[in-house]
Amino acid sequence: EIVLTQSPGTLSLSPGERATLSCRASQSVSSSYLAWYQQKPGQAPRLLIYGASSRATGIPDRFSGSGSGTDFTLTISRLEPEDFAVYYCQQYGSSQTFGQGTKVEIK
Amino acid sequence: QVQLVQSGSELKKPGASVKVSCKASGYTFTSYAMNWVRQAPGQGLEWMGWINTNTGNPTYAQGFTGRFVFSLDTSVSTAYLQISSLKAEDTAVYYCARDWGGWLHSPWGQGTLVTVSS
């Protein structure tokens, strides 16, 4: 099973700042089958990024994904108030697993 | 629009069973598989498995065999999760999520909180 480790656990930032979230895999993720989900309190997760860097329908372009192999990054260029949430990475190249999440909180 | 609507919260005693429903609308139900994901209180996401909505064949992830059963009623575009012999550690929010393609989950149901307590 591929284990995904997300860092940091919590990111404290102000609106307008740039957020950089990391997801590291225990082995290479085939074909960059890496996705990112956003979960706000009391809500279901929502797909943001798939294929490491493709935005899902309706996702603003301030969200971007990058990386390959074992190291992946989600970047939010300028944090909006609605972006404060928990973000999960998911690999789906070898069955599927989720990371433990990174909470982006208001500083 | 594509939507998954789940049944409401449940409070069950240890040893009881529960059945959670997930009604799909806005697309052809049998064209996409359905996944189930568990989220324990304050914890992350745990994939439970999936069901082929064409054949009804379920696949369970490690740790979700035996007491967990996925089923369908295609006549009403609904997927079900049944959990038997409930334990306190089954307390969680259970989500259904359409398989958008290759294990991507979109959209998700709103979640069903199952609380197991005596």
PDB file of C-alpha atoms in Angstrom, chain B residues 12-117:
ATOM      1  CA  LYS B  12     -27.476   2.653  17.216  1.00  0.00           C
ATOM      2  CA  LYS B  13     -26.584   0.399  20.116  1.00  0.00           C
ATOM      3  CA  PRO B  14     -23.565  -1.894  19.990  1.00  0.00           C
ATOM      4  CA  GLY B  15     -24.398  -5.130  18.208  1.00  0.00           C
ATOM      5  CA  ALA B  16     -27.157  -3.601  16.083  1.00  0.00           C
ATOM      6  CA  SER B  17     -27.109  -3.069  12.316  1.00  0.00           C
ATOM      7  CA  VAL B  18     -27.503   0.036  10.197  1.00  0.00           C
ATOM      8  CA  LYS B  19     -28.218   0.627   6.520  1.00  0.00           C
ATOM      9  CA  VAL B  20     -27.179   3.912   4.898  1.00  0.00           C
ATOM     10  CA  SER B  21     -28.639   4.920   1.546  1.00  0.00           C
ATOM     11  CA  CYS B  22     -27.194   7.091  -1.203  1.00  0.00           C
ATOM     12  CA  LYS B  23     -29.623   8.239  -3.904  1.00  0.00           C
ATOM     13  CA  ALA B  24     -28.112   9.468  -7.150  1.00  0.00           C
ATOM     14  CA  SER B  25     -29.654  11.916  -9.596  1.00  0.00           C
ATOM     15  CA  GLY B  26     -28.623  13.899 -12.637  1.00  0.00           C
ATOM     16  CA  TYR B  27     -26.759  11.110 -14.418  1.00  0.00           C
ATOM     17  CA  THR B  28     -27.114   7.486 -15.520  1.00  0.00           C
ATOM     18  CA  PHE B  29     -26.608   5.555 -12.293  1.00  0.00           C
ATOM     19  CA  THR B  30     -25.177   2.449 -13.906  1.00  0.00           C
ATOM     20  CA  SER B  31     -22.530   4.357 -15.855  1.00  0.00           C
ATOM     21  CA  TYR B  32     -20.357   5.126 -12.835  1.00  0.00           C
ATOM     22  CA  ALA B  33     -19.169   2.997  -9.948  1.00  0.00           C
ATOM     23  CA  MET B  34     -19.884   4.080  -6.383  1.00  0.00           C
ATOM     24  CA  ASN B  35     -17.338   4.344  -3.604  1.00  0.00           C
ATOM     25  CA  TRP B  36     -17.779   4.444   0.160  1.00  0.00           C
ATOM     26  CA  VAL B  37     -15.477   6.445   2.426  1.00  0.00           C
ATOM     27  CA  ARG B  38     -15.375   6.595   6.220  1.00  0.00           C
ATOM     28  CA  GLN B  39     -14.330   9.542   8.358  1.00  0.00           C
ATOM     29  CA  ALA B  40     -14.061   8.947  12.088  1.00  0.00           C
ATOM     30  CA  PRO B  41     -14.559  11.981  14.362  1.00  0.00           C
ATOM     31  CA  GLY B  42     -11.723  14.454  13.862  1.00  0.00           C
ATOM     32  CA  GLN B  43      -9.888  12.055  11.588  1.00  0.00           C
ATOM     33  CA  GLY B  44      -9.016  11.738   7.920  1.00  0.00           C
ATOM     34  CA  LEU B  45     -10.605   9.919   5.007  1.00  0.00           C
ATOM     35  CA  GLU B  46     -10.535   6.138   4.745  1.00  0.00           C
ATOM     36  CA  TRP B  47     -11.604   4.387   1.548  1.00  0.00           C
ATOM     37  CA  MET B  48     -13.890   1.443   2.324  1.00  0.00           C
ATOM     38  CA  GLY B  49     -14.321   0.031  -1.164  1.00  0.00           C
ATOM     39  CA  TRP B  50     -16.557   0.302  -4.183  1.00  0.00           C
ATOM     40  CA  ILE B  51     -19.419  -1.342  -5.998  1.00  0.00           C
ATOM     41  CA  ASN B  52     -19.798  -1.858  -9.728  1.00  0.00           C
ATOM     42  CA  THR B  53     -23.212  -0.364 -10.469  1.00  0.00           C
ATOM     43  CA  ASN B  54     -23.531  -2.444 -13.639  1.00  0.00           C
ATOM     44  CA  THR B  55     -22.926  -5.865 -12.150  1.00  0.00           C
ATOM     45  CA  GLY B  56     -23.533  -5.195  -8.470  1.00  0.00           C
ATOM     46  CA  ASN B  57     -20.148  -6.702  -7.688  1.00  0.00           C
ATOM     47  CA  PRO B  58     -18.633  -5.147  -4.536  1.00  0.00           C
ATOM     48  CA  THR B  59     -14.951  -4.816  -3.664  1.00  0.00           C
ATOM     49  CA  TYR B  60     -13.969  -4.181  -0.050  1.00  0.00           C
ATOM     50  CA  ALA B  61     -10.793  -2.489   1.103  1.00  0.00           C
ATOM     51  CA  GLN B  62      -8.635  -4.081   3.748  1.00  0.00           C
ATOM     52  CA  GLY B  63     -10.290  -3.728   7.117  1.00  0.00           C
ATOM     53  CA  PHE B  64     -13.807  -3.577   5.705  1.00  0.00           C
ATOM     54  CA  THR B  65     -14.572  -7.218   5.081  1.00  0.00           C
ATOM     55  CA  GLY B  66     -17.110  -9.296   6.948  1.00  0.00           C
ATOM     56  CA  ARG B  67     -19.405  -6.756   8.636  1.00  0.00           C
ATOM     57  CA  PHE B  68     -19.716  -4.311   5.740  1.00  0.00           C
ATOM     58  CA  VAL B  69     -21.969  -4.912   2.733  1.00  0.00           C
ATOM     59  CA  PHE B  70     -22.456  -2.733  -0.336  1.00  0.00           C
ATOM     60  CA  SER B  71     -25.626  -3.190  -2.370  1.00  0.00           C
ATOM     61  CA  LEU B  72     -27.737  -1.464  -5.000  1.00  0.00           C
ATOM     62  CA  ASP B  73     -31.289  -0.861  -6.132  1.00  0.00           C
ATOM     63  CA  THR B  74     -30.787   0.343  -9.685  1.00  0.00           C
ATOM     64  CA  SER B  75     -34.548   0.866 -10.143  1.00  0.00           C
ATOM     65  CA  VAL B  76     -34.283   3.864  -7.811  1.00  0.00           C
ATOM     66  CA  SER B  77     -30.638   4.778  -8.530  1.00  0.00           C
ATOM     67  CA  THR B  78     -29.624   4.086  -4.954  1.00  0.00           C
ATOM     68  CA  ALA B  79     -26.578   2.524  -3.347  1.00  0.00           C
ATOM     69  CA  TYR B  80     -26.553   1.123   0.162  1.00  0.00           C
ATOM     70  CA  LEU B  81     -24.015   0.486   2.878  1.00  0.00           C
ATOM     71  CA  GLN B  82     -24.996  -1.954   5.593  1.00  0.00           C
ATOM     72  CA  ILE B  83     -22.911  -2.449   8.697  1.00  0.00           C
ATOM     73  CA  SER B  84     -23.722  -5.283  11.073  1.00  0.00           C
ATOM     74  CA  SER B  85     -22.589  -6.064  14.642  1.00  0.00           C
ATOM     75  CA  LEU B  86     -21.885  -2.394  15.221  1.00  0.00           C
ATOM     76  CA  LYS B  87     -19.073  -1.384  17.561  1.00  0.00           C
ATOM     77  CA  ALA B  88     -18.268   1.940  19.190  1.00  0.00           C
ATOM     78  CA  GLU B  89     -15.349   2.347  16.814  1.00  0.00           C
ATOM     79  CA  ASP B  90     -17.759   2.331  13.858  1.00  0.00           C
ATOM     80  CA  THR B  91     -18.892   5.781  14.961  1.00  0.00           C
ATOM     81  CA  ALA B  92     -18.092   7.950  11.952  1.00  0.00           C
ATOM     82  CA  VAL B  93     -19.452   9.905   9.034  1.00  0.00           C
ATOM     83  CA  TYR B  94     -19.932   7.637   6.047  1.00  0.00           C
ATOM     84  CA  TYR B  95     -19.791   9.149   2.568  1.00  0.00           C
ATOM     85  CA  CYS B  96     -20.766   7.761  -0.792  1.00  0.00           C
ATOM     86  CA  ALA B  97     -18.815   9.216  -3.697  1.00  0.00           C
ATOM     87  CA  ARG B  98     -19.304   8.645  -7.403  1.00  0.00           C
ATOM     88  CA  ASP B  99     -16.302   7.217  -9.169  1.00  0.00           C
ATOM     89  CA  TRP B 100     -15.638   9.888 -11.772  1.00  0.00           C
ATOM     90  CA  GLY B 101     -13.009   7.772 -13.436  1.00  0.00           C
ATOM     91  CA  GLY B 102     -10.050   5.746 -12.219  1.00  0.00           C
ATOM     92  CA  TRP B 103     -10.815   6.129  -8.501  1.00  0.00           C
ATOM     93  CA  LEU B 104     -11.440   9.867  -8.556  1.00  0.00           C
ATOM     94  CA  HIS B 105     -14.384  10.753  -6.345  1.00  0.00           C
ATOM     95  CA  SER B 106     -16.807  13.386  -7.598  1.00  0.00           C
ATOM     96  CA  PRO B 107     -19.276  14.326  -6.386  1.00  0.00           C
ATOM     97  CA  TRP B 108     -19.712  13.169  -2.812  1.00  0.00           C
ATOM     98  CA  GLY B 109     -22.868  12.695  -0.811  1.00  0.00           C
ATOM     99  CA  GLN B 110     -23.396  14.989   2.157  1.00  0.00           C
ATOM    100  CA  GLY B 111     -22.414  12.237   4.568  1.00  0.00           C
ATOM    101  CA  THR B 112     -24.312  10.191   7.129  1.00  0.00           C
ATOM    102  CA  LEU B 113     -23.276  10.250  10.775  1.00  0.00           C
ATOM    103  CA  VAL B 114     -23.577   6.860  12.417  1.00  0.00           C
ATOM    104  CA  THR B 115     -23.178   6.963  16.189  1.00  0.00           C
ATOM    105  CA  VAL B 116     -22.794   3.706  18.106  1.00  0.00           C
ATOM    106  CA  SER B 117     -23.415   4.095  21.803  1.00  0.00           C
TER     107      SER B 117
END
